[in-house]
PDB file of C-alpha atoms in Angstrom:
ATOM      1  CA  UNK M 647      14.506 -14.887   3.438  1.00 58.00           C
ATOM      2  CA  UNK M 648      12.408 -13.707   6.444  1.00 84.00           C
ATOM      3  CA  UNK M 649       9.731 -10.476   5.072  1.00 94.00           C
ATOM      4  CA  UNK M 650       8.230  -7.632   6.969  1.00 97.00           C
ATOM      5  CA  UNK M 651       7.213  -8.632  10.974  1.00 97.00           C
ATOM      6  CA  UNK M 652       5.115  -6.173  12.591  1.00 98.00           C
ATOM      7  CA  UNK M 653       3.765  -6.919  16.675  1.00 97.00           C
ATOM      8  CA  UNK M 654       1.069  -7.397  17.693  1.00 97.00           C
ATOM      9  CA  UNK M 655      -0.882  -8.759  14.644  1.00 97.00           C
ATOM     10  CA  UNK M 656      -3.699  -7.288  16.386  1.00 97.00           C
ATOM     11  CA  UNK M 657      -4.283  -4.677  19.386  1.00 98.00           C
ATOM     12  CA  UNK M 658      -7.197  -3.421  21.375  1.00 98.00           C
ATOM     13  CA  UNK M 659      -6.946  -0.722  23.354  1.00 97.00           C
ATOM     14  CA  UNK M 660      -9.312   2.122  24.824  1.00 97.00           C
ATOM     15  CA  UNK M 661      -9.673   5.633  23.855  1.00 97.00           C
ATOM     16  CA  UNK M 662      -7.012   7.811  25.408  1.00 97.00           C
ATOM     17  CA  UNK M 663      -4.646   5.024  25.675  1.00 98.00           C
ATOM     18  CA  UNK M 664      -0.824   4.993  23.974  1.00 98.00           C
ATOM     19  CA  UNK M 665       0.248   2.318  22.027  1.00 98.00           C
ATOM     20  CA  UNK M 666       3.141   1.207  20.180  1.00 98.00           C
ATOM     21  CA  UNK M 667       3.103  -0.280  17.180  1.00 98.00           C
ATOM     22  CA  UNK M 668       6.431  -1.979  15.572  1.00 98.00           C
ATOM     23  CA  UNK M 669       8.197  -2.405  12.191  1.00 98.00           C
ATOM     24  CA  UNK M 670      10.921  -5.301  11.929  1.00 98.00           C
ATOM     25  CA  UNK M 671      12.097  -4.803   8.224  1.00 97.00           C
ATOM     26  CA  UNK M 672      13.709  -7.295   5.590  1.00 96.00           C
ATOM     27  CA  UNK M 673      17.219  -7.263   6.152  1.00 94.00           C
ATOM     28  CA  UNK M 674      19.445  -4.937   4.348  1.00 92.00           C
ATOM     29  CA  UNK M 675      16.564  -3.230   3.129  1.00 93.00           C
ATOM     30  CA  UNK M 676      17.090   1.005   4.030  1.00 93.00           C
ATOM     31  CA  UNK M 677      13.802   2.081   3.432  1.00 94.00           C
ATOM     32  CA  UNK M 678      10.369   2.007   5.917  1.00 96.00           C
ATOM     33  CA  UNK M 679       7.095   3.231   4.907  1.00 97.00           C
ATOM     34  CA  UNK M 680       4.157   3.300   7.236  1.00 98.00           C
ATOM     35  CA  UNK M 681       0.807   3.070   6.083  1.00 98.00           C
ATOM     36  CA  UNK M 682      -2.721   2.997   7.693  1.00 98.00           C
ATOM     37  CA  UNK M 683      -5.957   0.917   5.334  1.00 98.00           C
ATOM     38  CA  UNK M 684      -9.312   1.409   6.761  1.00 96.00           C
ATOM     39  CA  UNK M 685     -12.123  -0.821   5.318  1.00 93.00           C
ATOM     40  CA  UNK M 686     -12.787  -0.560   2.107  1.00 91.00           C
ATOM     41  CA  UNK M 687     -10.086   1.781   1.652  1.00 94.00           C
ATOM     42  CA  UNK M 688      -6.502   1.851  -0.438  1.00 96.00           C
ATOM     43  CA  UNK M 689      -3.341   2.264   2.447  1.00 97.00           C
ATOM     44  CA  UNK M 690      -3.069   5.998   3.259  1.00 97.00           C
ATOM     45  CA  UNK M 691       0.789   6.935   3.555  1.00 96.00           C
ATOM     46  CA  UNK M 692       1.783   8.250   6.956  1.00 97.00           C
ATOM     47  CA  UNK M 693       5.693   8.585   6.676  1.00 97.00           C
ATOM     48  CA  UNK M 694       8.501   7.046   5.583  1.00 94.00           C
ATOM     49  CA  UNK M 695      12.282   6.649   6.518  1.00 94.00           C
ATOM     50  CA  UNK M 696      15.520   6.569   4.879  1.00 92.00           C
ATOM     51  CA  UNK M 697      17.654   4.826   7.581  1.00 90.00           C
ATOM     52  CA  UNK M 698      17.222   6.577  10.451  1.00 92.00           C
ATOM     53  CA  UNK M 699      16.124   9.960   9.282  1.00 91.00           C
ATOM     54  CA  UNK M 700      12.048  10.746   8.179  1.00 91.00           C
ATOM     55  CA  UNK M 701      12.281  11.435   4.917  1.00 88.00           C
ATOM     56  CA  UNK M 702       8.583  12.576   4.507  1.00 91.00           C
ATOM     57  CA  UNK M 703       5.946  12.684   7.630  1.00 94.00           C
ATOM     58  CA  UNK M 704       3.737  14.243   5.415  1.00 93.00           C
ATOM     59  CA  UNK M 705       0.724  11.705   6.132  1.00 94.00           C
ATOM     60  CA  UNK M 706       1.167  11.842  10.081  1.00 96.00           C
ATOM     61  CA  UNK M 707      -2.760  13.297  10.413  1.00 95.00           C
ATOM     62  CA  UNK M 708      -1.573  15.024  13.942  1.00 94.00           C
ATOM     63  CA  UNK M 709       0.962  15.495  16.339  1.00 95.00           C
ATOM     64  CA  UNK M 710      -0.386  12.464  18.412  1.00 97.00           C
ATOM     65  CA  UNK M 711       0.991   9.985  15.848  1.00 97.00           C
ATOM     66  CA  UNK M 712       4.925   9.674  15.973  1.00 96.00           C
ATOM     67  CA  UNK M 713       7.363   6.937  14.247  1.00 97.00           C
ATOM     68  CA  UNK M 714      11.062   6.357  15.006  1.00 97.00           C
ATOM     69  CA  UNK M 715      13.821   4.448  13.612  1.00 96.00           C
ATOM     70  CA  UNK M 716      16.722   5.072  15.496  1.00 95.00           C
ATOM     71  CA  UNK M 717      19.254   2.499  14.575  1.00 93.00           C
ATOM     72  CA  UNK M 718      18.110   2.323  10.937  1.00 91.00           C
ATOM     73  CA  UNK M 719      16.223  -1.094  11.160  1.00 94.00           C
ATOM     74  CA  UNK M 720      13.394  -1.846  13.517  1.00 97.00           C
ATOM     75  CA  UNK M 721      10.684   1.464  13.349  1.00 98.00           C
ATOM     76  CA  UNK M 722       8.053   1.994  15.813  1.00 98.00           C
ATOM     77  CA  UNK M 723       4.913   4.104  15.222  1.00 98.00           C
ATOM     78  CA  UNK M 724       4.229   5.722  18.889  1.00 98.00           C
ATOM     79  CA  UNK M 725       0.364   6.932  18.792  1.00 98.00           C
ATOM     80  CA  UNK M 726      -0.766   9.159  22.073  1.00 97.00           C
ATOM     81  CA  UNK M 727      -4.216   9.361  23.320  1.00 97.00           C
ATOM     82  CA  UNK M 728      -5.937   7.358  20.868  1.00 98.00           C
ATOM     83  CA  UNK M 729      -9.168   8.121  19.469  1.00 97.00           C
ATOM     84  CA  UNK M 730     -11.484   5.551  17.920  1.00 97.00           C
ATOM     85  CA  UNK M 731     -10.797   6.921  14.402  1.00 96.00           C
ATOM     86  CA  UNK M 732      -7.088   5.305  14.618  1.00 97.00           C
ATOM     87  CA  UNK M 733      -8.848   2.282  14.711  1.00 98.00           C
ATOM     88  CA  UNK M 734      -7.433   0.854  11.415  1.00 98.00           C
ATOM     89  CA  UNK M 735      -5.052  -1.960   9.775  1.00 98.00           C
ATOM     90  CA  UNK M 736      -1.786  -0.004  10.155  1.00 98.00           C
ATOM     91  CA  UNK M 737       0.839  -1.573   7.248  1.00 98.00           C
ATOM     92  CA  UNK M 738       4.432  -1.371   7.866  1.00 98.00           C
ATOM     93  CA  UNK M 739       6.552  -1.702   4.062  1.00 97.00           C
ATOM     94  CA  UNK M 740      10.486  -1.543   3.143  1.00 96.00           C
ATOM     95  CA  UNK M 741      12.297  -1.515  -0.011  1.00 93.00           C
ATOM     96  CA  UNK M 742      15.886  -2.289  -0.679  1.00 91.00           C
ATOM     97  CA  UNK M 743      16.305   1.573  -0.908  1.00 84.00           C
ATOM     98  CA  UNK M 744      14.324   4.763  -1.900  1.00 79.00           C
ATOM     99  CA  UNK M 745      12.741   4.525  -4.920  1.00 78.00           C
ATOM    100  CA  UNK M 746      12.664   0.664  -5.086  1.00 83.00           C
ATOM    101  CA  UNK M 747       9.438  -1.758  -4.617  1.00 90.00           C
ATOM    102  CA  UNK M 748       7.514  -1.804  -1.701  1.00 94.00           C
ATOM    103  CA  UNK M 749       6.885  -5.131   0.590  1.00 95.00           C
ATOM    104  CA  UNK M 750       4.499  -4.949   3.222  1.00 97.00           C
ATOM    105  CA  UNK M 751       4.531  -6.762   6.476  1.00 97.00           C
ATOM    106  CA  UNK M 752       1.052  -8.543   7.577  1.00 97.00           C
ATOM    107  CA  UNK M 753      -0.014  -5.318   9.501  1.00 97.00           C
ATOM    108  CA  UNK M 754      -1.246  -4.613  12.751  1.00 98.00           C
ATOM    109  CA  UNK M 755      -4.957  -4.360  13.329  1.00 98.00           C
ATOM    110  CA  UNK M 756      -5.725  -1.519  15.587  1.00 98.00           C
ATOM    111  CA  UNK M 757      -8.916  -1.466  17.803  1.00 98.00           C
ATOM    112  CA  UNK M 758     -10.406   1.938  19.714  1.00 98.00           C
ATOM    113  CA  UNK M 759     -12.711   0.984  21.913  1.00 96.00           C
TER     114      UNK M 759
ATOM    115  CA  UNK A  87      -5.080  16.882  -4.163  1.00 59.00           C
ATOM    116  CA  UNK A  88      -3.134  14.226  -5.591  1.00 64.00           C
ATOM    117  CA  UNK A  89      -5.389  11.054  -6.171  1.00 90.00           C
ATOM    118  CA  UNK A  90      -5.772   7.890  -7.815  1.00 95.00           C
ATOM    119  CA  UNK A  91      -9.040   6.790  -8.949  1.00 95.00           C
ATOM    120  CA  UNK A  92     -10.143   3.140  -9.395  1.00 95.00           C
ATOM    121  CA  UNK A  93     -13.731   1.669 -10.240  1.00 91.00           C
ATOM    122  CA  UNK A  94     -14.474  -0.814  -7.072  1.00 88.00           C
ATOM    123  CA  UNK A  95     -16.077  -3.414  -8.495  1.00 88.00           C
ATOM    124  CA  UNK A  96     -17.471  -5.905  -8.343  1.00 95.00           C
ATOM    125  CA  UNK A  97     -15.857  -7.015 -11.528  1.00 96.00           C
ATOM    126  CA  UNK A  98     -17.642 -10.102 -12.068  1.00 97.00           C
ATOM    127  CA  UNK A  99     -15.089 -12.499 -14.937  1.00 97.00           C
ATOM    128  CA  UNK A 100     -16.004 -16.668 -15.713  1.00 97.00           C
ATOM    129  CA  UNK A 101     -13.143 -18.249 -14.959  1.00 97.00           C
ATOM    130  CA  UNK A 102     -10.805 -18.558 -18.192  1.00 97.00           C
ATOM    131  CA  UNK A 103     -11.738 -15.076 -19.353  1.00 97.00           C
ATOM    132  CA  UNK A 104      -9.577 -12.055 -19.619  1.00 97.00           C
ATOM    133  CA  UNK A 105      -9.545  -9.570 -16.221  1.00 97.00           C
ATOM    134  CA  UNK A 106      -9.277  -5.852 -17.564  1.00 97.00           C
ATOM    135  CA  UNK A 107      -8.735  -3.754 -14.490  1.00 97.00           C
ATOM    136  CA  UNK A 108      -8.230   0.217 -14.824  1.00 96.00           C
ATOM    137  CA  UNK A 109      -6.789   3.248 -13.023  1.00 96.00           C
ATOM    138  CA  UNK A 110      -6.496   6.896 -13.341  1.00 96.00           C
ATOM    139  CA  UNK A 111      -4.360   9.394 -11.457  1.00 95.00           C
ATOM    140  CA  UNK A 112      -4.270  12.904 -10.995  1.00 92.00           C
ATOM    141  CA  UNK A 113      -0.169  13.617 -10.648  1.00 88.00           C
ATOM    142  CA  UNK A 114       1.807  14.114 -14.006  1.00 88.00           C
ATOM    143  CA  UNK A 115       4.739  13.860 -12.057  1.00 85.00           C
ATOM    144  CA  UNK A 116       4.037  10.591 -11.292  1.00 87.00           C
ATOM    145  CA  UNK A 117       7.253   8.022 -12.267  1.00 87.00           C
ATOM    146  CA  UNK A 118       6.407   4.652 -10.905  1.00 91.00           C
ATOM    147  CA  UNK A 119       2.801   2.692 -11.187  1.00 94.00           C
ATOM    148  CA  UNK A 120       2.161  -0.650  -9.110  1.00 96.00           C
ATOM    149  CA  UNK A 121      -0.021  -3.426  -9.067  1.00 97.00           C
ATOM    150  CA  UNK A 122      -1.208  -4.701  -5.913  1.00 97.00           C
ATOM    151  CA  UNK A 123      -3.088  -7.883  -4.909  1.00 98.00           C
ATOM    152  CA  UNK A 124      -4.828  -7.711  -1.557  1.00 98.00           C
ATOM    153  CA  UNK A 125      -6.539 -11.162  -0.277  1.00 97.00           C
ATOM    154  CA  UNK A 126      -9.164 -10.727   2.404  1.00 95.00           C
ATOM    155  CA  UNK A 127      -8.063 -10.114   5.856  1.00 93.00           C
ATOM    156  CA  UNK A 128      -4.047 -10.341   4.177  1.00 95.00           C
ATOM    157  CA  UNK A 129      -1.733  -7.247   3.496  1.00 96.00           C
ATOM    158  CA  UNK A 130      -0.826  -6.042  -0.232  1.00 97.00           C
ATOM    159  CA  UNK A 131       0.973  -8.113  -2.126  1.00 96.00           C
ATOM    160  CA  UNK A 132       3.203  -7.125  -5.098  1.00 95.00           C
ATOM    161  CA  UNK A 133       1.941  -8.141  -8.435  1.00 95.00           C
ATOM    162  CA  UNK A 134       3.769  -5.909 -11.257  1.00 94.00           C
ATOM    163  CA  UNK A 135       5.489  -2.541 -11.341  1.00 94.00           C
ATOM    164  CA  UNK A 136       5.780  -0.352 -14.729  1.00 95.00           C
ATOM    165  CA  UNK A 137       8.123   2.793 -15.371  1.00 92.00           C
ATOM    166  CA  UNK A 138       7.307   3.315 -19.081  1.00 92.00           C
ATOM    167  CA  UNK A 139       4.537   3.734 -21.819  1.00 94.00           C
ATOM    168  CA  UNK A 140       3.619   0.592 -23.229  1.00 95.00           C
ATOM    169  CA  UNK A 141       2.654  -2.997 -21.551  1.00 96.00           C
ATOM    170  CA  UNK A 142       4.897  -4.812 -19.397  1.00 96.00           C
ATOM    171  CA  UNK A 143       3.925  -8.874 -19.499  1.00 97.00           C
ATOM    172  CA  UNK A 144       4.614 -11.141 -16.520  1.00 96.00           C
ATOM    173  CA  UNK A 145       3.145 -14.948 -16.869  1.00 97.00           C
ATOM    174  CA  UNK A 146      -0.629 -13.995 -17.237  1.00 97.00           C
ATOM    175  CA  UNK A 147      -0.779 -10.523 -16.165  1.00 98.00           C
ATOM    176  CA  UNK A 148       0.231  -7.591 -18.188  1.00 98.00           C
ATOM    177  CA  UNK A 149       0.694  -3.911 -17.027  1.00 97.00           C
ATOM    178  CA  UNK A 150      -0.182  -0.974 -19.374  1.00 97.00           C
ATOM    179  CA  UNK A 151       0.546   3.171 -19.242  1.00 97.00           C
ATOM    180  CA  UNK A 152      -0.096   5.261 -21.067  1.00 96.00           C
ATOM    181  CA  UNK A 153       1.144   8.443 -19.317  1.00 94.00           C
ATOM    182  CA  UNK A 154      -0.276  10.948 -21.691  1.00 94.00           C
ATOM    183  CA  UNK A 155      -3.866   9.968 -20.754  1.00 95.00           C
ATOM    184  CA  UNK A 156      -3.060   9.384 -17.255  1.00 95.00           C
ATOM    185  CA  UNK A 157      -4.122   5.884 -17.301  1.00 95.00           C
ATOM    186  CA  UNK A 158      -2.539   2.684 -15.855  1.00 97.00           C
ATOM    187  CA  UNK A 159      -4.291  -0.884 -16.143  1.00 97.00           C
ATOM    188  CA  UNK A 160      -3.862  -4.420 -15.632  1.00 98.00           C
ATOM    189  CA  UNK A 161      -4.750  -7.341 -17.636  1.00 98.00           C
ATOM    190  CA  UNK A 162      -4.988 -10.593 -16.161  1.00 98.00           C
ATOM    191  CA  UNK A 163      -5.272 -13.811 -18.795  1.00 98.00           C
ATOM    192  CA  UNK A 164      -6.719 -16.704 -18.170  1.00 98.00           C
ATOM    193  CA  UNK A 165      -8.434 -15.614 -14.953  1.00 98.00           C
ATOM    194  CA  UNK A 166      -8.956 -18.244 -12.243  1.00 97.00           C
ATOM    195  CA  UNK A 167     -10.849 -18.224  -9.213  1.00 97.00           C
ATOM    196  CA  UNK A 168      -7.472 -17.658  -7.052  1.00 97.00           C
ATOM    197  CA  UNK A 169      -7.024 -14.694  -8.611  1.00 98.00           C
ATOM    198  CA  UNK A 170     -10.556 -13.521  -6.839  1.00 98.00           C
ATOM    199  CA  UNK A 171      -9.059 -10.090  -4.722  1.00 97.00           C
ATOM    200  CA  UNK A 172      -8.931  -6.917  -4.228  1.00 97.00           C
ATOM    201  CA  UNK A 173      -6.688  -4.974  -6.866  1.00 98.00           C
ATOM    202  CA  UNK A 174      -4.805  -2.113  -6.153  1.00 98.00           C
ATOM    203  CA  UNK A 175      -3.294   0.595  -7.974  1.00 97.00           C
ATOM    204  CA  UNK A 176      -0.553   2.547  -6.564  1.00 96.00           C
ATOM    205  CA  UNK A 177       1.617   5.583  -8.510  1.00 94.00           C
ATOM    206  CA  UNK A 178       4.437   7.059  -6.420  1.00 89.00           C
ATOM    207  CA  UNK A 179       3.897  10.712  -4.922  1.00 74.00           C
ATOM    208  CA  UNK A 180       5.975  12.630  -7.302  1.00 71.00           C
ATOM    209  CA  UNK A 181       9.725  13.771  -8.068  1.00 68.00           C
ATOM    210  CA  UNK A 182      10.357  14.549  -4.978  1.00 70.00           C
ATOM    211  CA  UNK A 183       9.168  11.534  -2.335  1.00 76.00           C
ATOM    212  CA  UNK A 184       8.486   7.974  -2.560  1.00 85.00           C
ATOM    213  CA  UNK A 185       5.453   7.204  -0.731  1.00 90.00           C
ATOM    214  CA  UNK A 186       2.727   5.432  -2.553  1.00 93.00           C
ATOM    215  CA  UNK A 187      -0.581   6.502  -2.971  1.00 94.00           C
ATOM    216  CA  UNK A 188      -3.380   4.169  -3.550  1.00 96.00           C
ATOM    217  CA  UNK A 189      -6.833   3.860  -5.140  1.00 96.00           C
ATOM    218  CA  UNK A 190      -9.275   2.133  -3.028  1.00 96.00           C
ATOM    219  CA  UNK A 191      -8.998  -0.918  -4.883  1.00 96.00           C
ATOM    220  CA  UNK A 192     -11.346  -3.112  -7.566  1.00 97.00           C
ATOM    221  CA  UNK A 193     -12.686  -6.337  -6.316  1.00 97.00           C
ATOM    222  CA  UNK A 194     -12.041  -8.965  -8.998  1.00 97.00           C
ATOM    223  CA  UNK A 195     -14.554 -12.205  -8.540  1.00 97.00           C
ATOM    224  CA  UNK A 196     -13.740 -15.015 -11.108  1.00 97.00           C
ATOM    225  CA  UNK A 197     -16.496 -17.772 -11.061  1.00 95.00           C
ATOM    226  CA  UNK A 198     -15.958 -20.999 -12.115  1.00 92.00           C
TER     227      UNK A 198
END
């Protein structure tokens, strides 16, 4: 079956821009993680959902960064007046439900110019 | 601070040899311990999970913990140059979430 999609696979855009970055889960899967990897770095959580609901925002680093998931499928990660330090390969991940294995999607590579 | 520590590497194995890759983390509550294969340029990639003490064998690779000492590893036989990557070791965030948190990787280089 189809895995994680995430558009674009790659976005530039300028400091003080907003962007939107989405999440297309495997099917049936209940679970969403969002993750950011800078080089040279492990992925650094950001949140997660369970269905629609966050179930821990915890790694949001401010109130600039935002994620939704209203129907309980497709998530979007909403990021406000970029800065160049969100310039990063933000991972998208689901899992049948919580608890279970994480699959990530290819990513999208974010560029602050 | 909850962390997970990894030695990056280069880990420098002739092909055919055995890979011995290592991890530490901070978080007794931890429950869940992952393996994670990252290509160049490509996302994570599942390679093993592992609930319990002991090892945990899949094909050539074999998961250890050993939650007393903290300490998760990875054991890949009969390395080949595919296997050449970025390894990553993840261990769940505690009781009471599921996010992952990750080392920063080792960089496994098998030459032929």
């Amino acid at each position: 079956g189809a895995g994680v999609s995430q558009t674009p696979s790659n976005k530039v855009t300028e400091k003080g821009k907003y962007v939107e970055l989405r999440c297309d889960p495997i099917s049936g899967h209940t679970a969403l993680y969002w993750y950011r990897q800078s080089l040279g770095q492990g992925p650094e959580f950001l949140i997660y959902f369970q269905g629609t609901g966050a179930a821990d925002d915890s790694g949001l680093p401010n109130d600039r960064f935002f994620a939704v998931r209203p129907e309980g499928s497709v998530s979007t990660l909403k990021i406000q007046r970029t800065e160049r330090g969100d310039s990063a390969v933000y991972l998208c991940a689901s899992s049948p439900t919580r608890g279970d294995t994480q699959y990530f999607g290819p990513g999208t590579r974010l560029t602050v110019l | 601070q909850k962390e997970v520590e990894q030695n990056s590497g280069p880990l420098s194995v002739p092909e055919g040899a055995i890979a011995s890759l290592n991890c530490t983390y901070s978080d007794r509550g931890s429950q869940s311990f992952f393996w994670y294969r990252q290509y160049s340029g490509k996302s994570p990639e599942l390679i093993m999970f592992i609930y319990s003490n002991g090892d945990k064998e899949d094909g050539r690779f074999t998961a250890q913990l050993n939650k007393a000492s903290q300490y998760v590893s990875l054991l890949i036989r009969d390395s080949q140059p595919s296997d050449s990557a970025t390894y990553l070791c993840a261990v769940n965030g505690g009781v009471h979430t599921d996010k992952l948190i990750f080392g920063t990787g080792t960089r496994l280089q098998v030459f032929p």
